[in-house]
mmCIF file of C-alpha atoms in Angstrom:
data_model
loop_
_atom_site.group_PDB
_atom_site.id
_atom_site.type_symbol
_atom_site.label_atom_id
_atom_site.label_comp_id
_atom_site.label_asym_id
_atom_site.label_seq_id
_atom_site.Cartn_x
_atom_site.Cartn_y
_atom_site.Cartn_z
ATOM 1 C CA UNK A 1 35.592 -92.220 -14.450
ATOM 2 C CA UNK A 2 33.099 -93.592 -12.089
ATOM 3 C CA UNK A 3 29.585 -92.306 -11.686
ATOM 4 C CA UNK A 4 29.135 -89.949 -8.103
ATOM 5 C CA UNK A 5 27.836 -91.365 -5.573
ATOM 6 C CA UNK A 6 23.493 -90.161 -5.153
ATOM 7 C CA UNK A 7 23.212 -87.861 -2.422
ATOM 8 C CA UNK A 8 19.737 -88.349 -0.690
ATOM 9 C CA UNK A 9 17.060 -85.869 1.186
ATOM 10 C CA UNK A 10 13.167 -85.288 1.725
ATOM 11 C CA UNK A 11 11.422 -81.909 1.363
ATOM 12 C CA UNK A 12 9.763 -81.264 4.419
ATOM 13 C CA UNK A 13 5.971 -80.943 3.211
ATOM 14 C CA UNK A 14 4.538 -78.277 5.451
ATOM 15 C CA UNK A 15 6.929 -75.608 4.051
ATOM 16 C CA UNK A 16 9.143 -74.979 6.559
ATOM 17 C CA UNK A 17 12.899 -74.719 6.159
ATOM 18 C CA UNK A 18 13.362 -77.731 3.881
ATOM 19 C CA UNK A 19 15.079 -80.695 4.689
ATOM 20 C CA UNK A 20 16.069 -82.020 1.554
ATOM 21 C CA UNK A 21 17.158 -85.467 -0.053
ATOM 22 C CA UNK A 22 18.141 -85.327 -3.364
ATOM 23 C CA UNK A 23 19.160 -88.533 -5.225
ATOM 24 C CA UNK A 24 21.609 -87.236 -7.578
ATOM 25 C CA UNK A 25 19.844 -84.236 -8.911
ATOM 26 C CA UNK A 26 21.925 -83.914 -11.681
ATOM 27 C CA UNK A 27 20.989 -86.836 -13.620
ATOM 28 C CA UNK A 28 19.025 -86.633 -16.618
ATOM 29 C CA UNK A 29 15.128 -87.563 -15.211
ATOM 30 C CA UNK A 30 14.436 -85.778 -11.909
ATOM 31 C CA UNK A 31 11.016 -87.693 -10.886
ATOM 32 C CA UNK A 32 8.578 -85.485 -8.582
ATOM 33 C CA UNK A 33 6.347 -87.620 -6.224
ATOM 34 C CA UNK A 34 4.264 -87.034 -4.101
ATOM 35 C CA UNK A 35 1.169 -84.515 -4.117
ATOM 36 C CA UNK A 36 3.649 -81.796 -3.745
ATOM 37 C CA UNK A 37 6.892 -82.016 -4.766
ATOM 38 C CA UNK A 38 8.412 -84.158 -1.531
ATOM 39 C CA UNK A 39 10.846 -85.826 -2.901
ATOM 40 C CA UNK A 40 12.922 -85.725 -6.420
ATOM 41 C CA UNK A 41 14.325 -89.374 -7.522
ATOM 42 C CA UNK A 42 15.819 -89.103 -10.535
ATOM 43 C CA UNK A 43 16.525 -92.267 -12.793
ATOM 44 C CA UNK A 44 20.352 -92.604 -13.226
ATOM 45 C CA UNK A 45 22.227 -94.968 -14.805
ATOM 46 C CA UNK A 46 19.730 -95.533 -17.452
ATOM 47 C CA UNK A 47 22.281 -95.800 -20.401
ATOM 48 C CA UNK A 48 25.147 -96.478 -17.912
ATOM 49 C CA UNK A 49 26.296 -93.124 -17.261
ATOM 50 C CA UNK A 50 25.156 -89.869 -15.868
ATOM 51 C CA UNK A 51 25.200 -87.022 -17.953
ATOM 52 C CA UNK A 52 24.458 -83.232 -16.387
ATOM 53 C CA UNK A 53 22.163 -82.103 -18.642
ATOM 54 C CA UNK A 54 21.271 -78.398 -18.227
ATOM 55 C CA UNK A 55 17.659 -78.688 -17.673
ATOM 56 C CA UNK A 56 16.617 -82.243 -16.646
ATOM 57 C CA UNK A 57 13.376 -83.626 -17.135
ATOM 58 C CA UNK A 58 10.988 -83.727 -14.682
ATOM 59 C CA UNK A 59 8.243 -85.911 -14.411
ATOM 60 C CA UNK A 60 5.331 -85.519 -11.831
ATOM 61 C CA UNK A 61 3.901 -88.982 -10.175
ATOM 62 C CA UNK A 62 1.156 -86.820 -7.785
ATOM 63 C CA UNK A 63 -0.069 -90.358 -7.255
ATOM 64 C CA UNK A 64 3.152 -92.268 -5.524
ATOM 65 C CA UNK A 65 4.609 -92.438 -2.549
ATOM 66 C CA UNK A 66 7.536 -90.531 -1.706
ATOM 67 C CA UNK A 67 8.715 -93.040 1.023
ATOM 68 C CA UNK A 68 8.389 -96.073 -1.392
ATOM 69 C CA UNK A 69 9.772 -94.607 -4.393
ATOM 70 C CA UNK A 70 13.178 -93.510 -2.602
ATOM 71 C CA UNK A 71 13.439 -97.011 -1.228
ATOM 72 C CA UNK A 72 13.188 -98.680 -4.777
ATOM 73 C CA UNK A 73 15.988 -95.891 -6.036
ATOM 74 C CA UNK A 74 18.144 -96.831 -3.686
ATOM 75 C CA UNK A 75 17.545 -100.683 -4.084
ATOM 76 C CA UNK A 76 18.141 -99.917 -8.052
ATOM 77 C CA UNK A 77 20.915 -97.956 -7.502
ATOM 78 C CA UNK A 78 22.976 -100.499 -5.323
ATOM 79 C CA UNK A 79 22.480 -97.529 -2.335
ATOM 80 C CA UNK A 80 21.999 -100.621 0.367
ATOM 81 C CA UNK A 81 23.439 -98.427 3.337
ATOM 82 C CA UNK A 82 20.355 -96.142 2.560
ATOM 83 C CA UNK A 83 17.629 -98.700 2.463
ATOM 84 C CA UNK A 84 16.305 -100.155 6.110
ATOM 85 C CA UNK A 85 16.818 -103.205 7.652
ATOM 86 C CA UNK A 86 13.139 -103.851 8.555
ATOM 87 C CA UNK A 87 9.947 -102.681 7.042
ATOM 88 C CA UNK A 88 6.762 -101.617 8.665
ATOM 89 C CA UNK A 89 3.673 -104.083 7.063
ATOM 90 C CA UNK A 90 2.472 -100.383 5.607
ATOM 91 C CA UNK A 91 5.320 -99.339 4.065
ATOM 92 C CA UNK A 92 5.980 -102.824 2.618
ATOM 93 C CA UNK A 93 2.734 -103.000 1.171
ATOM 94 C CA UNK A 94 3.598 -99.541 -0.663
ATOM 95 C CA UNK A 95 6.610 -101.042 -2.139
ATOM 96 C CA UNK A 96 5.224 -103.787 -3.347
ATOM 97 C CA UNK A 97 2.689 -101.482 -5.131
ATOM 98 C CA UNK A 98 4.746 -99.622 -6.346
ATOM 99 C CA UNK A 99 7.162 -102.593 -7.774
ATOM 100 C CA UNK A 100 3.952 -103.894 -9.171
ATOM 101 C CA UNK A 101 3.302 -100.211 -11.161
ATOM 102 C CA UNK A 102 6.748 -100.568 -12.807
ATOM 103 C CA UNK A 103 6.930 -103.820 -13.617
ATOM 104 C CA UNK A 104 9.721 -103.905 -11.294
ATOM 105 C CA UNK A 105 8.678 -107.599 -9.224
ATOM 106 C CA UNK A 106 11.388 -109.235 -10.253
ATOM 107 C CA UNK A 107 14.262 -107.038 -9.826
ATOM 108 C CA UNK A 108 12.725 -106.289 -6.068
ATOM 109 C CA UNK A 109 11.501 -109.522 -5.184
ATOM 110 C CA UNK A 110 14.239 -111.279 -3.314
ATOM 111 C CA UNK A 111 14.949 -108.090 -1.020
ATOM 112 C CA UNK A 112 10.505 -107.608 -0.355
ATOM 113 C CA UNK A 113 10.417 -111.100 0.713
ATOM 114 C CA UNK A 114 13.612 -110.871 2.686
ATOM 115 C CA UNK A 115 11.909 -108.352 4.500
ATOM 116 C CA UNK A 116 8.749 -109.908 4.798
ATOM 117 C CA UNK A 117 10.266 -112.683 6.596
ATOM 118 C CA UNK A 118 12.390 -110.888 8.846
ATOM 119 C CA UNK A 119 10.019 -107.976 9.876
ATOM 120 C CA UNK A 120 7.564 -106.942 12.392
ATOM 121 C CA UNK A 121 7.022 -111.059 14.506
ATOM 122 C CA UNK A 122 3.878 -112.461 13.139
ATOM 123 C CA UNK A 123 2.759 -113.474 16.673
ATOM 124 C CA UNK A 124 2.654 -109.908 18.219
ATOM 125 C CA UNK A 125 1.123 -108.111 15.085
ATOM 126 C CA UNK A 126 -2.846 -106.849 14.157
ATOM 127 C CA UNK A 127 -4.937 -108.670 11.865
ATOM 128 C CA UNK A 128 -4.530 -105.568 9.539
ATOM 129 C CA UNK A 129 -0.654 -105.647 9.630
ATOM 130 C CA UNK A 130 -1.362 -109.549 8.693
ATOM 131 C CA UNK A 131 -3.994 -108.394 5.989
ATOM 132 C CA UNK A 132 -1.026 -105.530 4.237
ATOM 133 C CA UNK A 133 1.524 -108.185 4.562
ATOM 134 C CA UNK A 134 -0.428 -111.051 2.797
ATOM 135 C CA UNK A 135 -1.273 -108.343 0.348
ATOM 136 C CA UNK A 136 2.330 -108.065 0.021
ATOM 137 C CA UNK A 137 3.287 -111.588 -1.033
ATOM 138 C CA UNK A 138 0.290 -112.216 -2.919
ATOM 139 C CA UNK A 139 1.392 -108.766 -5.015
ATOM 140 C CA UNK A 140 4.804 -110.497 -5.752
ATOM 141 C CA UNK A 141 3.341 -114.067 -6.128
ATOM 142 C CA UNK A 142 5.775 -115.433 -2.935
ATOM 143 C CA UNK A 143 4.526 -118.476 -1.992
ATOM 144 C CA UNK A 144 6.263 -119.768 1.211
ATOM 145 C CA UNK A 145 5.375 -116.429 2.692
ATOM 146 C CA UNK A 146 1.672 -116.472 1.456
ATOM 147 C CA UNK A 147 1.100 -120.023 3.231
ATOM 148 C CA UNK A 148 2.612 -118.699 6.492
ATOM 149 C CA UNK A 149 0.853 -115.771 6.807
ATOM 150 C CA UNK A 150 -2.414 -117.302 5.873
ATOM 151 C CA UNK A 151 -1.600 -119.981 8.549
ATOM 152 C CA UNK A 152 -1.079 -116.807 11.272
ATOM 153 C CA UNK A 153 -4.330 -114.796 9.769
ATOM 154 C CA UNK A 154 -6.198 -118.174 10.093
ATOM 155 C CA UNK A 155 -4.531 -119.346 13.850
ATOM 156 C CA UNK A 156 -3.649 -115.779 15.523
ATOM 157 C CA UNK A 157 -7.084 -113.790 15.128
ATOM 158 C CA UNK A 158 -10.888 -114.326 15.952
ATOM 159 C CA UNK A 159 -12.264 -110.977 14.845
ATOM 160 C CA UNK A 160 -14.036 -111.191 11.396
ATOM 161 C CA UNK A 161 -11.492 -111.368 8.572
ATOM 162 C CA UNK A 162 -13.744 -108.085 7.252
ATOM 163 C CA UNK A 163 -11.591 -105.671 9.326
ATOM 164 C CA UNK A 164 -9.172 -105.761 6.558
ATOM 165 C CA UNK A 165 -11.220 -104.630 4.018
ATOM 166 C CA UNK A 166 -11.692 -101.683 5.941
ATOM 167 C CA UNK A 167 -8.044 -100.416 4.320
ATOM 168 C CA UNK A 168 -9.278 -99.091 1.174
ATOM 169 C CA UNK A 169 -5.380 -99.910 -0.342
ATOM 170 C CA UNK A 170 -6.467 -103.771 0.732
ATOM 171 C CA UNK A 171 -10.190 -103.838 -0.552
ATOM 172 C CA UNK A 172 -8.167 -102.935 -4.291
ATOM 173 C CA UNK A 173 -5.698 -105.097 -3.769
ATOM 174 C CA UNK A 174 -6.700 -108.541 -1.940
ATOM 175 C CA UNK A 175 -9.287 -110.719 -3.711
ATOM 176 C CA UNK A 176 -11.918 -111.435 -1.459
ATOM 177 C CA UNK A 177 -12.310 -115.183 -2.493
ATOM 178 C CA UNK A 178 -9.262 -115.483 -0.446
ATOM 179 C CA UNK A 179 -10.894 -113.930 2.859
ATOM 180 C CA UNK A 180 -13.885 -116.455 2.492
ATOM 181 C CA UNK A 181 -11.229 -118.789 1.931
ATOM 182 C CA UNK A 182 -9.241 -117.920 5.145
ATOM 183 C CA UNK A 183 -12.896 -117.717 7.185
ATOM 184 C CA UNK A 184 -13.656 -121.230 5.721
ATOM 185 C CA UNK A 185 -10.778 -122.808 6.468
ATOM 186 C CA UNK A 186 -10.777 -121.260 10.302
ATOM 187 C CA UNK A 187 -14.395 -122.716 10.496
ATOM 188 C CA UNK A 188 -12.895 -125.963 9.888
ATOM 189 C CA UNK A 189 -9.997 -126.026 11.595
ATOM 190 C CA UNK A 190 -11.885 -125.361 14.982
ATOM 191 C CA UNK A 191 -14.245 -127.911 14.264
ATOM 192 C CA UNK A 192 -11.517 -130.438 13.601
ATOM 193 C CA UNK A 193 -9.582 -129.052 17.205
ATOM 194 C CA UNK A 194 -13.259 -129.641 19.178
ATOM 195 C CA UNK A 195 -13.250 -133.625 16.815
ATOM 196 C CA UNK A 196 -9.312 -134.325 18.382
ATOM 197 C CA UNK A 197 -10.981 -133.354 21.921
ATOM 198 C CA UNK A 198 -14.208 -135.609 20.973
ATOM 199 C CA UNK A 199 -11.773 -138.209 20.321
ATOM 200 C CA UNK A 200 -9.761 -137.812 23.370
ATOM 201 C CA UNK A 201 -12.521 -138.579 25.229
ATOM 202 C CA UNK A 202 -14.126 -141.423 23.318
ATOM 203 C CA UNK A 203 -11.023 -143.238 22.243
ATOM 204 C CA UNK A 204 -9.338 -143.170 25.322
ATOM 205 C CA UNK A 205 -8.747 -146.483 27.565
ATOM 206 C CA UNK A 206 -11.646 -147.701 29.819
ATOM 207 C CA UNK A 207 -10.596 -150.877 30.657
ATOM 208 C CA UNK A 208 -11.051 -151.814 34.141
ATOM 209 C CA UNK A 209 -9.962 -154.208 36.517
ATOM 210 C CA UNK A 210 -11.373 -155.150 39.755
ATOM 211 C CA UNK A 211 -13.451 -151.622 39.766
ATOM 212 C CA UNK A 212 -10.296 -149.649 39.264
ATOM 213 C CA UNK A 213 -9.817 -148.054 35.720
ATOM 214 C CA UNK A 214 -6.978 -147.420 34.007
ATOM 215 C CA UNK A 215 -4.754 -144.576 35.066
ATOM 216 C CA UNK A 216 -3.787 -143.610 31.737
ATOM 217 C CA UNK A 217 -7.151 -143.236 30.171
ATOM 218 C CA UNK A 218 -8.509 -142.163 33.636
ATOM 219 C CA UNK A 219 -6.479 -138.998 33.429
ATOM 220 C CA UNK A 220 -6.396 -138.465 29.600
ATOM 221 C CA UNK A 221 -10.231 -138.328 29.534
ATOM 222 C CA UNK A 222 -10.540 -135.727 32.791
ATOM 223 C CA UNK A 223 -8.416 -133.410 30.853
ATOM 224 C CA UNK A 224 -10.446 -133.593 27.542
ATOM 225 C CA UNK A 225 -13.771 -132.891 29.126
ATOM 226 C CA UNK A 226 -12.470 -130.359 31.476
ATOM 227 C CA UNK A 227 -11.688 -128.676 28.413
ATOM 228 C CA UNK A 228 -14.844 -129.218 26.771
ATOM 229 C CA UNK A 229 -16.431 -127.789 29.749
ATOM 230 C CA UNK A 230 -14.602 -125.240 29.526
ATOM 231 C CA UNK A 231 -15.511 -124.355 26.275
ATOM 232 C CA UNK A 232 -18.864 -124.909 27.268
ATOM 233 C CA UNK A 233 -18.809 -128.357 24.890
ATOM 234 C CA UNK A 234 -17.093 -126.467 22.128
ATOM 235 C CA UNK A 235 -20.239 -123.722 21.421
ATOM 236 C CA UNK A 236 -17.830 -120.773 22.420
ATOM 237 C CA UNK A 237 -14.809 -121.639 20.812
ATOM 238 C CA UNK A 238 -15.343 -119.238 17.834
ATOM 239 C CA UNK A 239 -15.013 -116.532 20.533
ATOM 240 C CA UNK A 240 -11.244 -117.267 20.884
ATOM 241 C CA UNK A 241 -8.100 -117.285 18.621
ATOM 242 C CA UNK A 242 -7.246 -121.034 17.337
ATOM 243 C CA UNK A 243 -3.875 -120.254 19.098
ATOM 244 C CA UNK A 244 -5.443 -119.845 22.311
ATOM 245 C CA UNK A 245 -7.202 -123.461 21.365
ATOM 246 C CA UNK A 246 -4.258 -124.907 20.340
ATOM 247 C CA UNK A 247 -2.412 -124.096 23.530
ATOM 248 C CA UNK A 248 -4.764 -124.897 25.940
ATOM 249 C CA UNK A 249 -5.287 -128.395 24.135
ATOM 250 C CA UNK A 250 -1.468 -128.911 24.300
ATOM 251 C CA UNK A 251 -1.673 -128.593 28.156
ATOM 252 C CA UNK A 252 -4.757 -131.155 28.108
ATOM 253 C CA UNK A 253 -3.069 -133.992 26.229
ATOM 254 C CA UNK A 254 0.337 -133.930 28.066
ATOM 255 C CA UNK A 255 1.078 -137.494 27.687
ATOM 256 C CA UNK A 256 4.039 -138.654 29.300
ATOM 257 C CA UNK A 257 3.762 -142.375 27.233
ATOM 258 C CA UNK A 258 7.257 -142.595 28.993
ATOM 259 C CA UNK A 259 5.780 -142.917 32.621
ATOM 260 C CA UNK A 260 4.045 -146.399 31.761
ATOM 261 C CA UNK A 261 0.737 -146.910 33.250
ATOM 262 C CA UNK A 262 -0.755 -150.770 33.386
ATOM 263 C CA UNK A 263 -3.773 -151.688 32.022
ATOM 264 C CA UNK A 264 -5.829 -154.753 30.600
ATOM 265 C CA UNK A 265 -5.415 -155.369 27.244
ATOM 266 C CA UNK A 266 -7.777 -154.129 24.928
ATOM 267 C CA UNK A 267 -7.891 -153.082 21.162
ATOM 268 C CA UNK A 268 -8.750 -149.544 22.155
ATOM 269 C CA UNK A 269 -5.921 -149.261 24.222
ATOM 270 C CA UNK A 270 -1.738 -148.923 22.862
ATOM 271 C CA UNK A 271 -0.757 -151.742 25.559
ATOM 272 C CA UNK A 272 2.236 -154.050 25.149
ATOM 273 C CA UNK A 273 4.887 -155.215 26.841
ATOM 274 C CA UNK A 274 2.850 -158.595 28.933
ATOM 275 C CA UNK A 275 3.372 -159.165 32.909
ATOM 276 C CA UNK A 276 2.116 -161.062 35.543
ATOM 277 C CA UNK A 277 0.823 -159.374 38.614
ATOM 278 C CA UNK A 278 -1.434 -161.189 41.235
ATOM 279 C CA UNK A 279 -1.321 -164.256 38.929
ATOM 280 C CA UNK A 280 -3.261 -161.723 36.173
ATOM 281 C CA UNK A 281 -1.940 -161.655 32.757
ATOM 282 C CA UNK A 282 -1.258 -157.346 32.340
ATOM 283 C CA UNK A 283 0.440 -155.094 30.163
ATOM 284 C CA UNK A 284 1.974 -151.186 30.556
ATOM 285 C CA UNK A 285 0.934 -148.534 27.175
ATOM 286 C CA UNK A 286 3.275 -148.350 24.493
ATOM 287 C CA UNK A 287 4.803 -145.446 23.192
ATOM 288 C CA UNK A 288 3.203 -143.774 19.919
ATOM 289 C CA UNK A 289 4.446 -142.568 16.812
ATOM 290 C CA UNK A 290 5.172 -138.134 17.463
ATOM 291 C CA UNK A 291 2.245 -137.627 14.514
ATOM 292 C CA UNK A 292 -0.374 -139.833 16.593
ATOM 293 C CA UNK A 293 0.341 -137.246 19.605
ATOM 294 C CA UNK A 294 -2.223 -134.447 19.970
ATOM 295 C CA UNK A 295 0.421 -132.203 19.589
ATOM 296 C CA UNK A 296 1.869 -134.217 16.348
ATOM 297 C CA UNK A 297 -2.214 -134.176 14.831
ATOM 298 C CA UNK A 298 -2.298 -130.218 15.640
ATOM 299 C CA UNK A 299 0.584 -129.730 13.548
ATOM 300 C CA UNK A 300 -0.510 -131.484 11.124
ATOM 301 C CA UNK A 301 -3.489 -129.240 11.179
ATOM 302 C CA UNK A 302 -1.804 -125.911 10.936
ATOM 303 C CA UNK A 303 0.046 -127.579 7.524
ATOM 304 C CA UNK A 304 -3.155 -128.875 6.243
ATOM 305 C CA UNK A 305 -5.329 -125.665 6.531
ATOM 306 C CA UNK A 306 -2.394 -123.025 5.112
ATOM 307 C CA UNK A 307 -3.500 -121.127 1.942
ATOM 308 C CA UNK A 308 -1.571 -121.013 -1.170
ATOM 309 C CA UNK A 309 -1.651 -119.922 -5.050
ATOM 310 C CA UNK A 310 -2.395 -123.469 -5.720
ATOM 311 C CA UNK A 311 -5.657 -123.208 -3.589
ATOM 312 C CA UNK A 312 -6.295 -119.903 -5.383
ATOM 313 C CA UNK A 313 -5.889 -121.765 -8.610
ATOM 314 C CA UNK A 314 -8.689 -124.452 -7.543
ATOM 315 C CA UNK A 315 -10.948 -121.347 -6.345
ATOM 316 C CA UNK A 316 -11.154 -119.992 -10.000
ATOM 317 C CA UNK A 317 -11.399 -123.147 -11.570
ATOM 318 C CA UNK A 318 -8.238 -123.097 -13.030
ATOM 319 C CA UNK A 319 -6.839 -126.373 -11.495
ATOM 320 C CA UNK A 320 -8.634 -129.703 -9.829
ATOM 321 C CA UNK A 321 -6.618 -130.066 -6.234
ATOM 322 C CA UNK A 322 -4.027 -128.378 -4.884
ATOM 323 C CA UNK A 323 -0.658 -130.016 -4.841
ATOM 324 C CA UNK A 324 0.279 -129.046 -1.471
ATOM 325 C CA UNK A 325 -2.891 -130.611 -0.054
ATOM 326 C CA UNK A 326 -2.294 -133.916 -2.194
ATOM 327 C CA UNK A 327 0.949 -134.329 -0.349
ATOM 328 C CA UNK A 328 -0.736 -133.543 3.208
ATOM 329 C CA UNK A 329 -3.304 -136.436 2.272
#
């Protein structure tokens, strides 16, 4: 005979006519979370079978949340039409709590960082809704998801990474070694943007030749110090989101190496390709590899300055370098 199928409702809190959810309330353990009793999950299929006790146990858990602890029922309970798609960062974090509570990370792991990845788009969200969701994977140890949303926390926001610890849930749950971390690392990371824009500048070709200078380098410097002075020579640039750095250097280094520009030769300068014009020896630019691009070296950044366990490890002492950065260098 197979077991019936758990009916589901929520008791409407501020005592009106009750809407109620019950998850099978005749199984053996009724559980009562909440404050006041909100919500009754009881734990079937414990020993493989429901009974129907006449009085089942109930257990009080003032402390939990209602909303989380019907979603891991119904995860438990294979009751997948009755769990959501998508997650809000909040609830998520609640989950993962709770998961955590009940030693229950591994059976909901693969589902929390399903969600994780699929909800709420990292570029449109709050540096708290960041903040509960890297709580979240650092709760259930998920890596890939850590270093991402480290990368976004780190890129995406300028505000002062202290605005999370303004969520009490978040203070209690989220180290702060890894917010001086993520500060840190932004520090660095702008400085290394304002270097690329140094170096756009001095590395540039300035070879000229009868007082005309190249057109390449000509054009590839203007944009670099336009966007210096822009940034009044890099001073303000804390004032901004790395993303908005990161797009406006994009626009500066647009370097079409296939639209060849001619040059004399110099070490400084990518040049091949020899021809003769006006009885002078010349030569166009050649093209460069994608990770000597400005775009290719501000990818490489965003890799290079993600956080992850392994950096959290070499924080507390508990390992020498991180092996994610080892392959980076």
């Amino acid at each position: 005979m197979s077991e019936p199928v758990p009916e589901t409702t929520v008791i409407a809190p501020d005592g009106d006519e009750p809407k109620t959810r019950f998850i099978a309330p005749d199984g053996d353990v009724i559980l009562v979370v909440g404050a006041a009793p909100k919500t009754r999950l009881p734990q079937t299929g414990l020993r493989g079978r429901v009974s129907h006790p006449p009085s089942p146990k109930e257990i009080e858990l003032p402390e939990d949340s209602p909303k989380a602890m019907d979603t891991i029922s119904c995860v438990l309970h294979h009751q997948n039409d009755q769990v959501l798609e998508s997650m809000g960062s909040d609830d998520l974090f609640n989950i993962a709590v709770h998961a955590d509570k009940y030693d229950l990370i591994r059976a909901l792991k693969l589902l929390i960082t399903l969600w994780l990845t699929t909800s709420n788009p990292l570029y449109t969200s709050g540096m708290v809704d960041d903040g509960y969701r890297l709580t979240t994977a650092f709760i259930i140890r998920d890596s890939k998801n850590f270093a991402r949303i480290s990368v976004n926390l780190i890129t995406q926001h300028a505000e002062p990474y202290s605005e999370i610890y303004k969520v009490d849930q978040l203070r209690d749950r989220l180290p702060r070694m890894i917010l001086y971390s993520l500060e840190e690392r932004r520090t660095k990371m702008r400085y290394e943007i304002h270097e690329l824009w140094a170096k756009g500048i001095k590395e540039t070709c300035h070879e000229t030749y009868s007082s005309t200078t190249c057109k390449w380098g000509y054009q590839r410097m203007e944009r670099y110090k336009l966007l210096c002075k822009r940034f009044d020579g890099g001073r303000i640039i804390a004032d901004v989101p790395i993303s908005t750095l990161i797009r406006e250097s994009k626009k500066a280094s647009t370097e079409d190496m296939t639209e060849k520009s001619h040059c004399k030769y110099s070490p400084s300068c990518r040049c091949s390709d020899t021809y003769t014009q006006s009885g002078h020896s010349m030569v166009h630019h050649s093209t460069i590899q994608s990770e000597e691009t400005f775009a290719g070296q501000l990818k490489c950044l965003k890799k290079r300055f993600g956080l992850c366990f392994d950096c959290l490890d070499c924080l507390e002492g508990k390992k020498e370098k991180c092996a994610h950065q080892e392959k980076q260098d």
